[in-house]
GROMACS .gro file of C-alpha atoms in nm:
model
  493
    1MET     CA    1  -3.343 -20.101  -5.637
    2ASN     CA    2  -3.663 -20.316  -5.567
    3ALA     CA    3  -3.884 -20.146  -5.312
    4GLN     CA    4  -3.925 -20.277  -5.003
    5THR     CA    5  -4.311 -20.406  -4.940
    6LEU     CA    6  -4.517 -20.409  -4.615
    7MET     CA    7  -4.909 -20.574  -4.653
    8ILE     CA    8  -5.190 -20.491  -4.417
    9GLN     CA    9  -5.459 -20.729  -4.407
   10GLY     CA   10  -5.765 -20.724  -4.221
   11ALA     CA   11  -5.928 -21.014  -3.998
   12THR     CA   12  -6.244 -20.858  -4.156
   13SER     CA   13  -6.412 -20.663  -4.405
   14ASP     CA   14  -6.414 -20.267  -4.303
   15ALA     CA   15  -6.150 -20.363  -4.047
   16GLY     CA   16  -5.965 -20.059  -4.155
   17LYS     CA   17  -5.734 -20.190  -4.438
   18SER     CA   18  -5.829 -19.896  -4.648
   19MET     CA   19  -5.762 -19.647  -4.376
   20LEU     CA   20  -5.438 -19.778  -4.242
   21VAL     CA   21  -5.278 -19.785  -4.625
   22THR     CA   22  -5.403 -19.433  -4.672
   23ALA     CA   23  -5.235 -19.360  -4.321
   24LEU     CA   24  -4.918 -19.492  -4.386
   25CYS     CA   25  -4.883 -19.348  -4.764
   26ARG     CA   26  -4.900 -19.002  -4.584
   27TRP     CA   27  -4.712 -19.061  -4.300
   28LEU     CA   28  -4.384 -19.240  -4.532
   29VAL     CA   29  -4.418 -18.903  -4.768
   30ARG     CA   30  -4.368 -18.715  -4.450
   31GLN     CA   31  -4.023 -18.955  -4.387
   32GLY     CA   32  -3.912 -18.786  -4.752
   33VAL     CA   33  -3.973 -19.181  -4.905
   34ARG     CA   34  -4.140 -19.247  -5.239
   35VAL     CA   35  -4.433 -19.484  -5.160
   36VAL     CA   36  -4.660 -19.596  -5.335
   37PRO     CA   37  -5.021 -19.792  -5.261
   38PHE     CA   38  -5.162 -20.119  -5.395
   39LYS     CA   39  -5.454 -20.366  -5.409
   40PRO     CA   40  -5.373 -20.665  -5.625
   41GLN     CA   41  -5.746 -20.752  -5.648
   42ASN     CA   42  -6.070 -20.516  -5.517
   43MET     CA   43  -6.441 -20.558  -5.569
   44ALA     CA   44  -6.589 -20.270  -5.567
   45LEU     CA   45  -6.833 -20.036  -5.743
   46ASN     CA   46  -6.681 -19.707  -5.634
   47SER     CA   47  -6.449 -19.655  -5.905
   48ALA     CA   48  -6.202 -19.373  -6.054
   49VAL     CA   49  -6.029 -19.313  -6.379
   50SER     CA   50  -5.667 -19.286  -6.360
   51VAL     CA   51  -5.407 -19.087  -6.527
   52ASP     CA   52  -5.339 -19.338  -6.788
   53GLY     CA   53  -5.713 -19.380  -6.907
   54GLY     CA   54  -5.800 -19.685  -6.719
   55GLU     CA   55  -6.048 -19.740  -6.400
   56ILE     CA   56  -5.953 -19.852  -6.054
   57GLY     CA   57  -6.087 -19.893  -5.716
   58ARG     CA   58  -6.210 -19.538  -5.558
   59ALA     CA   59  -5.981 -19.644  -5.245
   60GLN     CA   60  -5.646 -19.670  -5.412
   61ALA     CA   61  -5.708 -19.337  -5.557
   62VAL     CA   62  -5.747 -19.194  -5.232
   63GLN     CA   63  -5.448 -19.352  -5.120
   64ALA     CA   64  -5.241 -19.209  -5.419
   65LEU     CA   65  -5.326 -18.905  -5.328
   66ALA     CA   66  -5.230 -18.947  -4.963
   67ALA     CA   67  -4.871 -19.060  -5.138
   68GLY     CA   68  -4.860 -18.730  -5.357
   69LEU     CA   69  -4.938 -18.934  -5.665
   70ALA     CA   70  -5.176 -18.962  -5.983
   71PRO     CA   71  -5.346 -19.268  -5.995
   72HIS     CA   72  -5.251 -19.523  -6.214
   73THR     CA   73  -5.343 -19.846  -6.299
   74ASP     CA   74  -5.072 -20.042  -6.186
   75MET     CA   75  -5.188 -19.931  -5.810
   76ASN     CA   76  -5.507 -20.175  -5.861
   77PRO     CA   77  -5.483 -20.415  -6.212
   78ILE     CA   78  -5.730 -20.651  -6.104
   79LEU     CA   79  -6.119 -20.472  -6.050
   80LEU     CA   80  -6.458 -20.652  -5.956
   81LYS     CA   81  -6.740 -20.483  -6.029
   82PRO     CA   82  -7.036 -20.712  -5.948
   83ASN     CA   83  -7.340 -20.724  -6.199
   84THR     CA   84  -7.533 -20.933  -5.950
   85ASP     CA   85  -7.443 -21.152  -5.653
   86GLN     CA   86  -7.327 -21.440  -5.897
   87CYS     CA   87  -7.112 -21.246  -6.194
   88ALA     CA   88  -6.926 -20.978  -6.205
   89GLN     CA   89  -6.718 -20.765  -6.454
   90VAL     CA   90  -6.336 -20.822  -6.468
   91ILE     CA   91  -6.154 -20.500  -6.541
   92ILE     CA   92  -5.740 -20.610  -6.586
   93HIS     CA   93  -5.514 -20.292  -6.590
   94GLY     CA   94  -5.766 -20.045  -6.584
   95HIS     CA   95  -6.012 -20.222  -6.913
   96ALA     CA   96  -6.278 -20.438  -6.862
   97ILE     CA   97  -6.198 -20.812  -7.048
   98ALA     CA   98  -6.494 -21.031  -6.976
   99GLU     CA   99  -6.806 -21.090  -6.732
  100MET     CA  100  -6.746 -21.399  -6.512
  101ASP     CA  101  -6.927 -21.586  -6.230
  102ALA     CA  102  -6.744 -21.657  -5.916
  103CYS     CA  103  -6.625 -22.013  -6.006
  104GLY     CA  104  -6.513 -21.914  -6.361
  105PHE     CA  105  -6.307 -21.620  -6.194
  106HIS     CA  106  -6.146 -21.868  -5.954
  107ASP     CA  107  -6.050 -22.063  -6.216
  108TYR     CA  108  -5.884 -21.760  -6.400
  109LYS     CA  109  -5.696 -21.645  -6.099
  110SER     CA  110  -5.392 -21.797  -6.220
  111ILE     CA  111  -5.375 -21.586  -6.512
  112ALA     CA  112  -5.478 -21.301  -6.285
  113LEU     CA  113  -5.162 -21.328  -6.055
  114LYS     CA  114  -4.929 -21.245  -6.400
  115ALA     CA  115  -5.133 -20.905  -6.436
  116VAL     CA  116  -5.091 -20.830  -6.075
  117LEU     CA  117  -4.702 -20.943  -6.040
  118GLU     CA  118  -4.654 -20.706  -6.373
  119SER     CA  119  -4.778 -20.439  -6.227
  120TYR     CA  120  -4.615 -20.484  -5.859
  121THR     CA  121  -4.282 -20.545  -6.057
  122ARG     CA  122  -4.316 -20.205  -6.262
  123LEU     CA  123  -4.375 -20.041  -5.928
  124SER     CA  124  -4.096 -20.177  -5.731
  125GLY     CA  125  -3.834 -20.067  -5.980
  126GLN     CA  126  -3.994 -19.682  -5.932
  127TYR     CA  127  -4.085 -19.642  -5.552
  128ASP     CA  128  -3.870 -19.657  -5.213
  129ALA     CA  129  -4.163 -19.859  -5.045
  130ILE     CA  130  -4.485 -20.036  -5.173
  131ILE     CA  131  -4.809 -20.036  -4.867
  132VAL     CA  132  -4.984 -20.314  -5.036
  133GLU     CA  133  -5.381 -20.355  -4.887
  134GLY     CA  134  -5.542 -20.714  -4.892
  135ALA     CA  135  -5.927 -20.773  -4.952
  136GLY     CA  136  -6.158 -20.943  -4.710
  137SER     CA  137  -5.985 -21.172  -4.455
  138PRO     CA  138  -5.719 -21.410  -4.556
  139ALA     CA  139  -5.836 -21.669  -4.338
  140GLU     CA  140  -6.182 -21.730  -4.575
  141ILE     CA  141  -6.082 -22.122  -4.585
  142ASN     CA  142  -6.330 -22.150  -4.876
  143LEU     CA  143  -6.128 -21.865  -5.120
  144ARG     CA  144  -5.772 -22.015  -4.995
  145ALA     CA  145  -5.678 -22.198  -5.317
  146ASN     CA  146  -5.511 -21.983  -5.595
  147ASP     CA  147  -5.560 -21.668  -5.329
  148ILE     CA  148  -5.415 -21.362  -5.532
  149ALA     CA  149  -5.555 -21.089  -5.273
  150ASN     CA  150  -5.435 -21.172  -4.944
  151MET     CA  151  -5.158 -21.448  -4.850
  152GLY     CA  152  -5.118 -21.605  -5.224
  153PHE     CA  153  -5.008 -21.242  -5.270
  154ALA     CA  154  -4.777 -21.224  -5.005
  155GLU     CA  155  -4.609 -21.538  -5.044
  156ALA     CA  156  -4.543 -21.458  -5.370
  157VAL     CA  157  -4.330 -21.129  -5.351
  158ASP     CA  158  -4.225 -21.262  -5.002
  159CYS     CA  159  -4.310 -20.959  -4.758
  160PRO     CA  160  -4.420 -20.903  -4.447
  161VAL     CA  161  -4.832 -20.882  -4.300
  162ILE     CA  162  -4.963 -20.658  -4.047
  163LEU     CA  163  -5.313 -20.760  -3.936
  164ILE     CA  164  -5.578 -20.508  -3.833
  165ALA     CA  165  -5.885 -20.547  -3.657
  166ASP     CA  166  -6.163 -20.302  -3.552
  167ILE     CA  167  -6.256 -20.367  -3.153
  168ASP     CA  168  -6.574 -20.139  -3.217
  169ARG     CA  169  -6.754 -20.418  -3.337
  170GLY     CA  170  -6.653 -20.659  -3.024
  171GLY     CA  171  -6.470 -20.941  -3.070
  172VAL     CA  172  -6.126 -20.797  -3.143
  173PHE     CA  173  -5.907 -21.078  -2.961
  174ALA     CA  174  -6.133 -21.363  -3.121
  175HIS     CA  175  -6.078 -21.189  -3.450
  176LEU     CA  176  -5.700 -21.174  -3.439
  177ALA     CA  177  -5.592 -21.491  -3.282
  178GLY     CA  178  -5.901 -21.706  -3.472
  179THR     CA  179  -5.754 -21.571  -3.812
  180LEU     CA  180  -5.390 -21.666  -3.723
  181ALA     CA  181  -5.502 -22.006  -3.634
  182LEU     CA  182  -5.619 -22.041  -3.939
  183LEU     CA  183  -5.322 -21.957  -4.154
  184SER     CA  184  -5.050 -22.180  -4.242
  185GLU     CA  185  -4.719 -22.166  -4.079
  186SER     CA  186  -4.529 -22.001  -4.326
  187GLU     CA  187  -4.839 -21.735  -4.330
  188GLN     CA  188  -4.823 -21.750  -3.946
  189ALA     CA  189  -4.459 -21.627  -3.974
  190ARG     CA  190  -4.552 -21.355  -4.210
  191ILE     CA  191  -4.787 -21.155  -3.984
  192GLN     CA  192  -4.495 -20.897  -3.785
  193GLY     CA  193  -4.769 -20.774  -3.566
  194PHE     CA  194  -5.162 -20.668  -3.489
  195VAL     CA  195  -5.301 -20.309  -3.482
  196ILE     CA  196  -5.652 -20.257  -3.320
  197ASN     CA  197  -5.852 -19.989  -3.438
  198ARG     CA  198  -6.149 -19.774  -3.395
  199PHE     CA  199  -6.087 -19.813  -2.977
  200ARG     CA  200  -6.249 -19.571  -2.746
  201GLY     CA  201  -6.275 -19.588  -2.399
  202ASP     CA  202  -5.968 -19.599  -2.100
  203MET     CA  203  -5.638 -19.817  -2.204
  204ALA     CA  204  -5.606 -19.929  -1.853
  205LEU     CA  205  -5.866 -20.147  -1.917
  206LEU     CA  206  -5.761 -20.326  -2.253
  207GLN     CA  207  -5.396 -20.364  -2.154
  208SER     CA  208  -5.457 -20.684  -2.022
  209GLY     CA  209  -5.630 -20.779  -2.315
  210LEU     CA  210  -5.287 -20.620  -2.515
  211ASP     CA  211  -5.058 -20.837  -2.307
  212TRP     CA  212  -5.295 -21.190  -2.316
  213LEU     CA  213  -5.287 -21.105  -2.697
  214GLU     CA  214  -4.912 -21.090  -2.742
  215GLN     CA  215  -4.841 -21.421  -2.499
  216TYR     CA  216  -5.100 -21.609  -2.668
  217THR     CA  217  -4.996 -21.544  -3.027
  218GLY     CA  218  -4.582 -21.434  -2.981
  219LYS     CA  219  -4.696 -21.102  -3.209
  220PRO     CA  220  -4.658 -20.783  -3.068
  221VAL     CA  221  -4.957 -20.535  -3.085
  222LEU     CA  222  -4.768 -20.279  -3.289
  223GLY     CA  223  -5.047 -19.986  -3.175
  224VAL     CA  224  -5.426 -19.910  -3.079
  225LEU     CA  225  -5.595 -19.660  -3.306
  226PRO     CA  226  -5.833 -19.438  -3.168
  227TYR     CA  227  -6.190 -19.384  -3.266
  228LEU     CA  228  -6.212 -19.125  -3.489
  229GLN     CA  229  -6.505 -18.872  -3.446
  230GLY     CA  230  -6.609 -18.682  -3.789
  231LEU     CA  231  -6.332 -18.864  -4.027
  232HIS     CA  232  -6.406 -18.828  -4.354
  233LEU     CA  233  -6.281 -19.100  -4.618
  234GLU     CA  234  -6.421 -19.226  -4.895
  235ALA     CA  235  -6.602 -19.554  -4.906
  236GLU     CA  236  -6.451 -19.832  -5.054
  237ASP     CA  237  -6.741 -19.990  -5.156
  238ALA     CA  238  -7.032 -19.986  -4.847
  239LEU     CA  239  -7.322 -19.705  -4.847
  240PRO     CA  240  -7.243 -19.492  -4.551
  241HIS     CA  241  -7.487 -19.478  -4.241
  242ARG     CA  242  -7.451 -19.153  -4.110
  243THR     CA  243  -7.404 -18.728  -4.187
  244ASP     CA  244  -7.060 -18.605  -4.090
  245PHE     CA  245  -7.240 -18.232  -4.066
  246VAL     CA  246  -7.528 -18.152  -3.868
  247ALA     CA  247  -7.704 -17.884  -3.988
  248LEU     CA  248  -7.737 -17.589  -3.728
  249ALA     CA  249  -8.102 -17.541  -3.622
  250GLU     CA  250  -8.108 -17.147  -3.700
  251GLN     CA  251  -7.993 -17.244  -4.062
  252LYS     CA  252  -8.233 -17.382  -4.383
  253HIS     CA  253  -8.111 -17.688  -4.522
  254LEU     CA  254  -8.236 -17.887  -4.857
  255ARG     CA  255  -8.384 -18.244  -4.825
  256ILE     CA  256  -8.179 -18.459  -5.051
  257ILE     CA  257  -8.330 -18.799  -5.057
  258VAL     CA  258  -8.093 -19.134  -5.335
  259PRO     CA  259  -8.258 -19.433  -5.417
  260ALA     CA  260  -8.001 -19.734  -5.221
  261LEU     CA  261  -7.978 -19.911  -5.533
  262PRO     CA  262  -7.889 -20.272  -5.524
  263ARG     CA  263  -7.594 -20.196  -5.784
  264ILE     CA  264  -7.562 -19.852  -5.680
  265SER     CA  265  -7.203 -19.699  -5.830
  266ASN     CA  266  -6.969 -19.426  -5.767
  267HIS     CA  267  -7.194 -19.311  -5.438
  268THR     CA  268  -6.892 -19.125  -5.363
  269ASP     CA  269  -7.042 -18.849  -5.537
  270PHE     CA  270  -7.251 -18.769  -5.266
  271ASP     CA  271  -6.944 -18.718  -5.014
  272PRO     CA  272  -6.990 -18.335  -5.052
  273LEU     CA  273  -7.347 -18.276  -5.013
  274ARG     CA  274  -7.313 -18.571  -4.659
  275LEU     CA  275  -7.065 -18.278  -4.510
  276HIS     CA  276  -7.279 -17.982  -4.621
  277PRO     CA  277  -7.364 -17.805  -4.333
  278GLN     CA  278  -7.676 -17.650  -4.532
  279VAL     CA  279  -7.778 -17.989  -4.680
  280HIS     CA  280  -7.953 -18.327  -4.515
  281LEU     CA  281  -7.879 -18.615  -4.742
  282GLN     CA  282  -8.085 -18.950  -4.662
  283PHE     CA  283  -8.045 -19.298  -4.844
  284VAL     CA  284  -8.330 -19.480  -4.899
  285GLY     CA  285  -8.336 -19.837  -4.877
  286PRO     CA  286  -8.572 -20.095  -4.977
  287GLY     CA  287  -8.896 -20.109  -4.830
  288GLU     CA  288  -8.832 -19.801  -4.654
  289PRO     CA  289  -9.111 -19.506  -4.678
  290ILE     CA  290  -9.017 -19.248  -4.947
  291PRO     CA  291  -8.966 -18.855  -4.755
  292SER     CA  292  -9.079 -18.582  -4.921
  293ALA     CA  293  -8.764 -18.382  -5.035
  294ASP     CA  294  -8.641 -18.069  -5.253
  295LEU     CA  295  -8.422 -18.301  -5.472
  296ILE     CA  296  -8.397 -18.648  -5.596
  297ILE     CA  297  -8.074 -18.780  -5.738
  298LEU     CA  298  -8.068 -19.096  -5.956
  299PRO     CA  299  -7.703 -19.201  -5.881
  300GLY     CA  300  -7.500 -19.422  -6.105
  301SER     CA  301  -7.561 -19.784  -6.152
  302LYS     CA  302  -7.341 -20.129  -6.247
  303SER     CA  303  -7.696 -20.299  -6.338
  304VAL     CA  304  -7.903 -19.976  -6.524
  305ARG     CA  305  -8.191 -20.233  -6.609
  306ALA     CA  306  -8.222 -20.458  -6.294
  307ASP     CA  307  -8.191 -20.079  -6.107
  308LEU     CA  308  -8.490 -19.967  -6.291
  309ASP     CA  309  -8.689 -20.260  -6.228
  310TRP     CA  310  -8.603 -20.229  -5.856
  311LEU     CA  311  -8.686 -19.849  -5.862
  312ARG     CA  312  -9.049 -19.919  -6.009
  313GLN     CA  313  -9.096 -20.210  -5.768
  314ASN     CA  314  -9.014 -20.008  -5.451
  315GLY     CA  315  -9.247 -19.734  -5.585
  316TRP     CA  316  -8.968 -19.474  -5.726
  317GLU     CA  317  -9.149 -19.413  -6.062
  318ILE     CA  318  -9.494 -19.257  -5.849
  319ALA     CA  319  -9.309 -19.072  -5.628
  320ILE     CA  320  -9.075 -18.912  -5.883
  321HIS     CA  321  -9.383 -18.802  -6.048
  322ARG     CA  322  -9.556 -18.678  -5.736
  323HIS     CA  323  -9.226 -18.494  -5.641
  324LEU     CA  324  -9.217 -18.344  -6.006
  325ARG     CA  325  -9.580 -18.231  -6.027
  326TYR     CA  326  -9.469 -18.019  -5.708
  327SER     CA  327  -9.225 -17.868  -5.862
  328GLY     CA  328  -8.924 -18.083  -5.704
  329LYS     CA  329  -8.578 -18.125  -5.876
  330LEU     CA  330  -8.454 -18.406  -6.014
  331ILE     CA  331  -8.058 -18.500  -6.114
  332GLY     CA  332  -7.985 -18.848  -6.290
  333ILE     CA  333  -7.615 -18.893  -6.287
  334CYS     CA  334  -7.456 -19.160  -6.510
  335GLY     CA  335  -7.674 -19.485  -6.485
  336GLY     CA  336  -7.956 -19.237  -6.357
  337PHE     CA  337  -7.896 -19.013  -6.648
  338GLN     CA  338  -7.999 -19.319  -6.891
  339MET     CA  339  -8.293 -19.408  -6.702
  340LEU     CA  340  -8.453 -19.063  -6.782
  341GLY     CA  341  -8.470 -19.175  -7.108
  342LYS     CA  342  -8.733 -19.371  -7.297
  343SER     CA  343  -8.544 -19.690  -7.325
  344ILE     CA  344  -8.203 -19.860  -7.232
  345HIS     CA  345  -8.086 -20.123  -7.469
  346ASP     CA  346  -7.804 -20.377  -7.388
  347PRO     CA  347  -7.793 -20.622  -7.717
  348ALA     CA  348  -7.487 -20.813  -7.556
  349GLY     CA  349  -7.596 -20.848  -7.195
  350LEU     CA  350  -7.283 -20.640  -7.089
  351GLU     CA  351  -7.510 -20.585  -6.749
  352GLY     CA  352  -7.710 -20.945  -6.742
  353ASP     CA  353  -7.922 -21.067  -6.965
  354ALA     CA  354  -7.969 -20.928  -7.301
  355GLY     CA  355  -8.264 -20.697  -7.408
  356SER     CA  356  -8.417 -20.344  -7.338
  357ALA     CA  357  -8.617 -20.188  -7.098
  358SER     CA  358  -8.845 -19.871  -7.033
  359GLY     CA  359  -8.734 -19.579  -6.873
  360PHE     CA  360  -8.917 -19.286  -6.706
  361ALA     CA  361  -8.944 -19.116  -7.072
  362PHE     CA  362  -8.828 -18.764  -6.888
  363PHE     CA  363  -8.609 -18.673  -7.198
  364ASP     CA  364  -8.674 -18.810  -7.560
  365MET     CA  365  -8.354 -19.010  -7.594
  366GLN     CA  366  -8.255 -19.414  -7.560
  367THR     CA  367  -7.921 -19.527  -7.453
  368ALA     CA  368  -7.765 -19.839  -7.597
  369LEU     CA  369  -7.511 -20.033  -7.423
  370GLN     CA  370  -7.210 -20.095  -7.582
  371PRO     CA  371  -6.872 -20.307  -7.541
  372GLY     CA  372  -6.584 -20.066  -7.441
  373LYS     CA  373  -6.631 -19.763  -7.149
  374LEU     CA  374  -6.556 -19.422  -7.198
  375LEU     CA  375  -6.304 -19.340  -6.917
  376ARG     CA  376  -6.181 -18.999  -6.887
  377ASN     CA  377  -6.124 -18.685  -6.615
  378THR     CA  378  -6.262 -18.363  -6.739
  379GLN     CA  379  -6.387 -18.007  -6.669
  380GLY     CA  380  -6.588 -17.786  -6.782
  381THR     CA  381  -6.869 -17.545  -6.662
  382LEU     CA  382  -7.251 -17.599  -6.552
  383ALA     CA  383  -7.438 -17.480  -6.848
  384PHE     CA  384  -7.706 -17.230  -6.675
  385ASP     CA  385  -7.521 -17.066  -6.482
  386ASP     CA  386  -7.140 -17.101  -6.571
  387SER     CA  387  -6.988 -17.232  -6.270
  388ALA     CA  388  -6.612 -17.446  -6.313
  389VAL     CA  389  -6.710 -17.820  -6.239
  390THR     CA  390  -6.461 -18.094  -6.280
  391GLY     CA  391  -6.521 -18.474  -6.253
  392TYR     CA  392  -6.490 -18.793  -6.470
  393GLU     CA  393  -6.663 -19.018  -6.698
  394ILE     CA  394  -6.733 -19.423  -6.641
  395HIS     CA  395  -7.011 -19.577  -6.920
  396ALA     CA  396  -7.041 -19.836  -7.154
  397GLY     CA  397  -7.364 -19.660  -7.285
  398VAL     CA  398  -7.399 -19.419  -7.569
  399THR     CA  399  -7.704 -19.230  -7.574
  400THR     CA  400  -7.890 -19.083  -7.874
  401TYR     CA  401  -8.127 -18.765  -7.834
  402TYR     CA  402  -8.469 -18.743  -8.035
  403ALA     CA  403  -8.555 -18.401  -7.930
  404HIS     CA  404  -8.307 -18.093  -7.871
  405TYR     CA  405  -8.249 -17.962  -7.447
  406GLN     CA  406  -8.029 -17.727  -7.361
  407PRO     CA  407  -7.695 -17.946  -7.203
  408ALA     CA  408  -7.644 -17.985  -6.803
  409ILE     CA  409  -7.257 -17.916  -6.894
  410HIS     CA  410  -7.028 -17.794  -7.133
  411LEU     CA  411  -6.720 -17.989  -7.123
  412ALA     CA  412  -6.382 -17.937  -7.304
  413GLN     CA  413  -6.470 -18.271  -7.512
  414GLY     CA  414  -6.803 -18.137  -7.587
  415ASP     CA  415  -7.191 -18.109  -7.420
  416ASP     CA  416  -7.288 -18.324  -7.190
  417GLY     CA  417  -7.612 -18.421  -7.040
  418ALA     CA  418  -7.981 -18.278  -7.060
  419MET     CA  419  -8.193 -18.009  -6.879
  420SER     CA  420  -8.574 -18.022  -6.927
  421GLU     CA  421  -8.787 -17.752  -7.102
  422ASP     CA  422  -8.914 -17.644  -6.758
  423GLY     CA  423  -8.587 -17.638  -6.577
  424LEU     CA  424  -8.665 -17.915  -6.279
  425ILE     CA  425  -8.460 -18.201  -6.436
  426LEU     CA  426  -8.116 -18.240  -6.483
  427GLY     CA  427  -7.904 -18.528  -6.610
  428THR     CA  428  -7.522 -18.586  -6.674
  429TYR     CA  429  -7.251 -18.846  -6.731
  430LEU     CA  430  -7.034 -18.681  -6.524
  431HIS     CA  431  -6.961 -18.790  -6.169
  432GLY     CA  432  -6.800 -18.600  -5.938
  433ILE     CA  433  -6.993 -18.309  -6.022
  434PHE     CA  434  -7.055 -18.178  -5.666
  435GLU     CA  435  -6.641 -18.207  -5.527
  436SER     CA  436  -6.643 -17.846  -5.719
  437PRO     CA  437  -6.751 -17.586  -5.461
  438ALA     CA  438  -6.873 -17.341  -5.703
  439ALA     CA  439  -7.062 -17.610  -5.908
  440CYS     CA  440  -7.206 -17.759  -5.596
  441SER     CA  441  -7.333 -17.427  -5.512
  442GLY     CA  442  -7.510 -17.328  -5.816
  443LEU     CA  443  -7.634 -17.707  -5.822
  444LEU     CA  444  -7.788 -17.648  -5.472
  445ALA     CA  445  -7.910 -17.304  -5.556
  446TRP     CA  446  -8.100 -17.476  -5.874
  447ALA     CA  447  -8.215 -17.714  -5.636
  448GLY     CA  448  -8.384 -17.470  -5.425
  449LEU     CA  449  -8.131 -17.342  -5.162
  450ASP     CA  450  -8.283 -17.000  -5.087
  451GLU     CA  451  -7.990 -16.841  -4.930
  452GLN     CA  452  -7.643 -16.850  -4.996
  453ALA     CA  453  -7.471 -17.201  -5.011
  454ILE     CA  454  -7.136 -17.213  -4.763
  455THR     CA  455  -7.019 -17.497  -4.951
  456PRO     CA  456  -6.712 -17.639  -4.813
  457ASP     CA  457  -6.380 -17.754  -5.000
  458TYR     CA  458  -6.443 -18.104  -5.008
  459HIS     CA  459  -6.030 -18.168  -5.165
  460ALA     CA  460  -5.935 -17.969  -4.843
  461ILE     CA  461  -6.140 -18.185  -4.593
  462ARG     CA  462  -6.036 -18.501  -4.735
  463ASP     CA  463  -5.684 -18.364  -4.742
  464ALA     CA  464  -5.715 -18.290  -4.376
  465ALA     CA  465  -5.862 -18.609  -4.303
  466ILE     CA  466  -5.586 -18.789  -4.447
  467ASP     CA  467  -5.306 -18.578  -4.252
  468ARG     CA  468  -5.550 -18.649  -3.911
  469LEU     CA  469  -5.453 -19.015  -3.992
  470ALA     CA  470  -5.088 -18.960  -4.073
  471ASP     CA  471  -5.028 -18.784  -3.695
  472CYS     CA  472  -5.213 -19.067  -3.555
  473VAL     CA  473  -4.960 -19.297  -3.718
  474ASP     CA  474  -4.654 -19.106  -3.501
  475GLN     CA  475  -4.863 -19.113  -3.185
  476TYR     CA  476  -5.009 -19.465  -3.149
  477LEU     CA  477  -4.815 -19.692  -3.325
  478ASP     CA  478  -4.448 -19.854  -3.313
  479THR     CA  479  -4.290 -19.653  -3.551
  480ALA     CA  480  -3.953 -19.822  -3.493
  481GLN     CA  481  -4.123 -20.164  -3.598
  482LEU     CA  482  -4.277 -19.973  -3.889
  483TYR     CA  483  -3.916 -19.863  -3.985
  484ARG     CA  484  -3.768 -20.204  -3.922
  485LEU     CA  485  -4.022 -20.377  -4.128
  486LEU     CA  486  -3.974 -20.135  -4.429
  487ASN     CA  487  -3.593 -20.156  -4.374
  488LEU     CA  488  -3.584 -19.768  -4.342
  489LYS     CA  489  -3.373 -19.578  -4.091
  490PRO     CA  490  -3.596 -19.295  -3.920
  491GLY     CA  491  -3.544 -18.944  -4.074
  492THR     CA  492  -3.365 -19.106  -4.414
  493PRO     CA  493  -3.579 -19.241  -4.668
   0.00000   0.00000   0.00000
């Protein structure tokens, strides 16, 4: 039996596609349906390591958790990780196969579609339902030819589509009606209804607009989802612009700053810190003053040498040296860890033009980028206090040490990273180190939090948010229509 398929497309980027797919996955699991998320093509620098040893978009990994599944490469067969504004690393079935510019990938899409359909076919034979997430907008006229991310995929597998739009941005009726108008007749017929996202206000004032939209388009509004204050769901790519938890006035809090690198990767590493009531975390962008802090964290990067240049151009090298002179703490994660050494070599031009760059030289080590990434989920303990830590590695660099350092983490596969002799600097290849409550508390204490850290359970917070989204499906969406679109009967999978 082939799975019933429903696709969620957005009138704009960040309209709520990832959120709605996550919500529907958890809601269907509650109905006893074996459901799996799927995104044919994703462009993101936030990624996760799958159970089969590949790399997929972070949003699909969260959707897998919502469905009660381990993330698998078939859930996101095509992942594009931009190196520059014109070029990206192309990852097929979890593994990098080439660097391509936009025109090159556009010509490659007919081959990429075969990989997409291979994954879809495998999933279709294993599950009752597949909830598919589109990418960007289906009305991008310049990208319509050879499309594999939106209507091109929907037409290829003959599935219905729900279109979602964000009312909080304004112009929601223009977004929905305009998107529909720019589609072909067959594509318009696939749109089975609209969902309006992030509404806050009086529904009585919105109703006339909903009535007009249904009359004008001939399509039903399947529901209006509220603006959910304090909801935490890991971002697909864009940096967050707010702090989720605010420290209480009577509590001391640790000040942490993170440079918003142009090619920052896996910034979801810092979500547990953003949610921590004793932490004030700030991303510092280009041209912004670099504030004083207790801890500076250099994040992962998809273009380490270019981002290293950006740091220097924006005054970070001077600021970091001043920070360390006053006994501030410094952490480098993955690409940020590579920056802490003496040099970074990219002889094959994996992240841009071939060449080398000088690092900050806090550690006597050098890193050479090599084809083929190390991709693994792992666990271990912090070297300085034995706190349990779990995380994942995604990197192409091989680091060679020319001096002996205490490792940062003892992993099952061996020691990872380094700590400086004065105890002020820590570097690691491990992403996700703050998700483990004990490790997070240990690292915050090392960084200077001078009272007992009250570290929230990050995984419990994330799971509660997913449940909250599923509750919204029950409360605000037309579930009878959802059952119809998925060819399911209420109460029976």
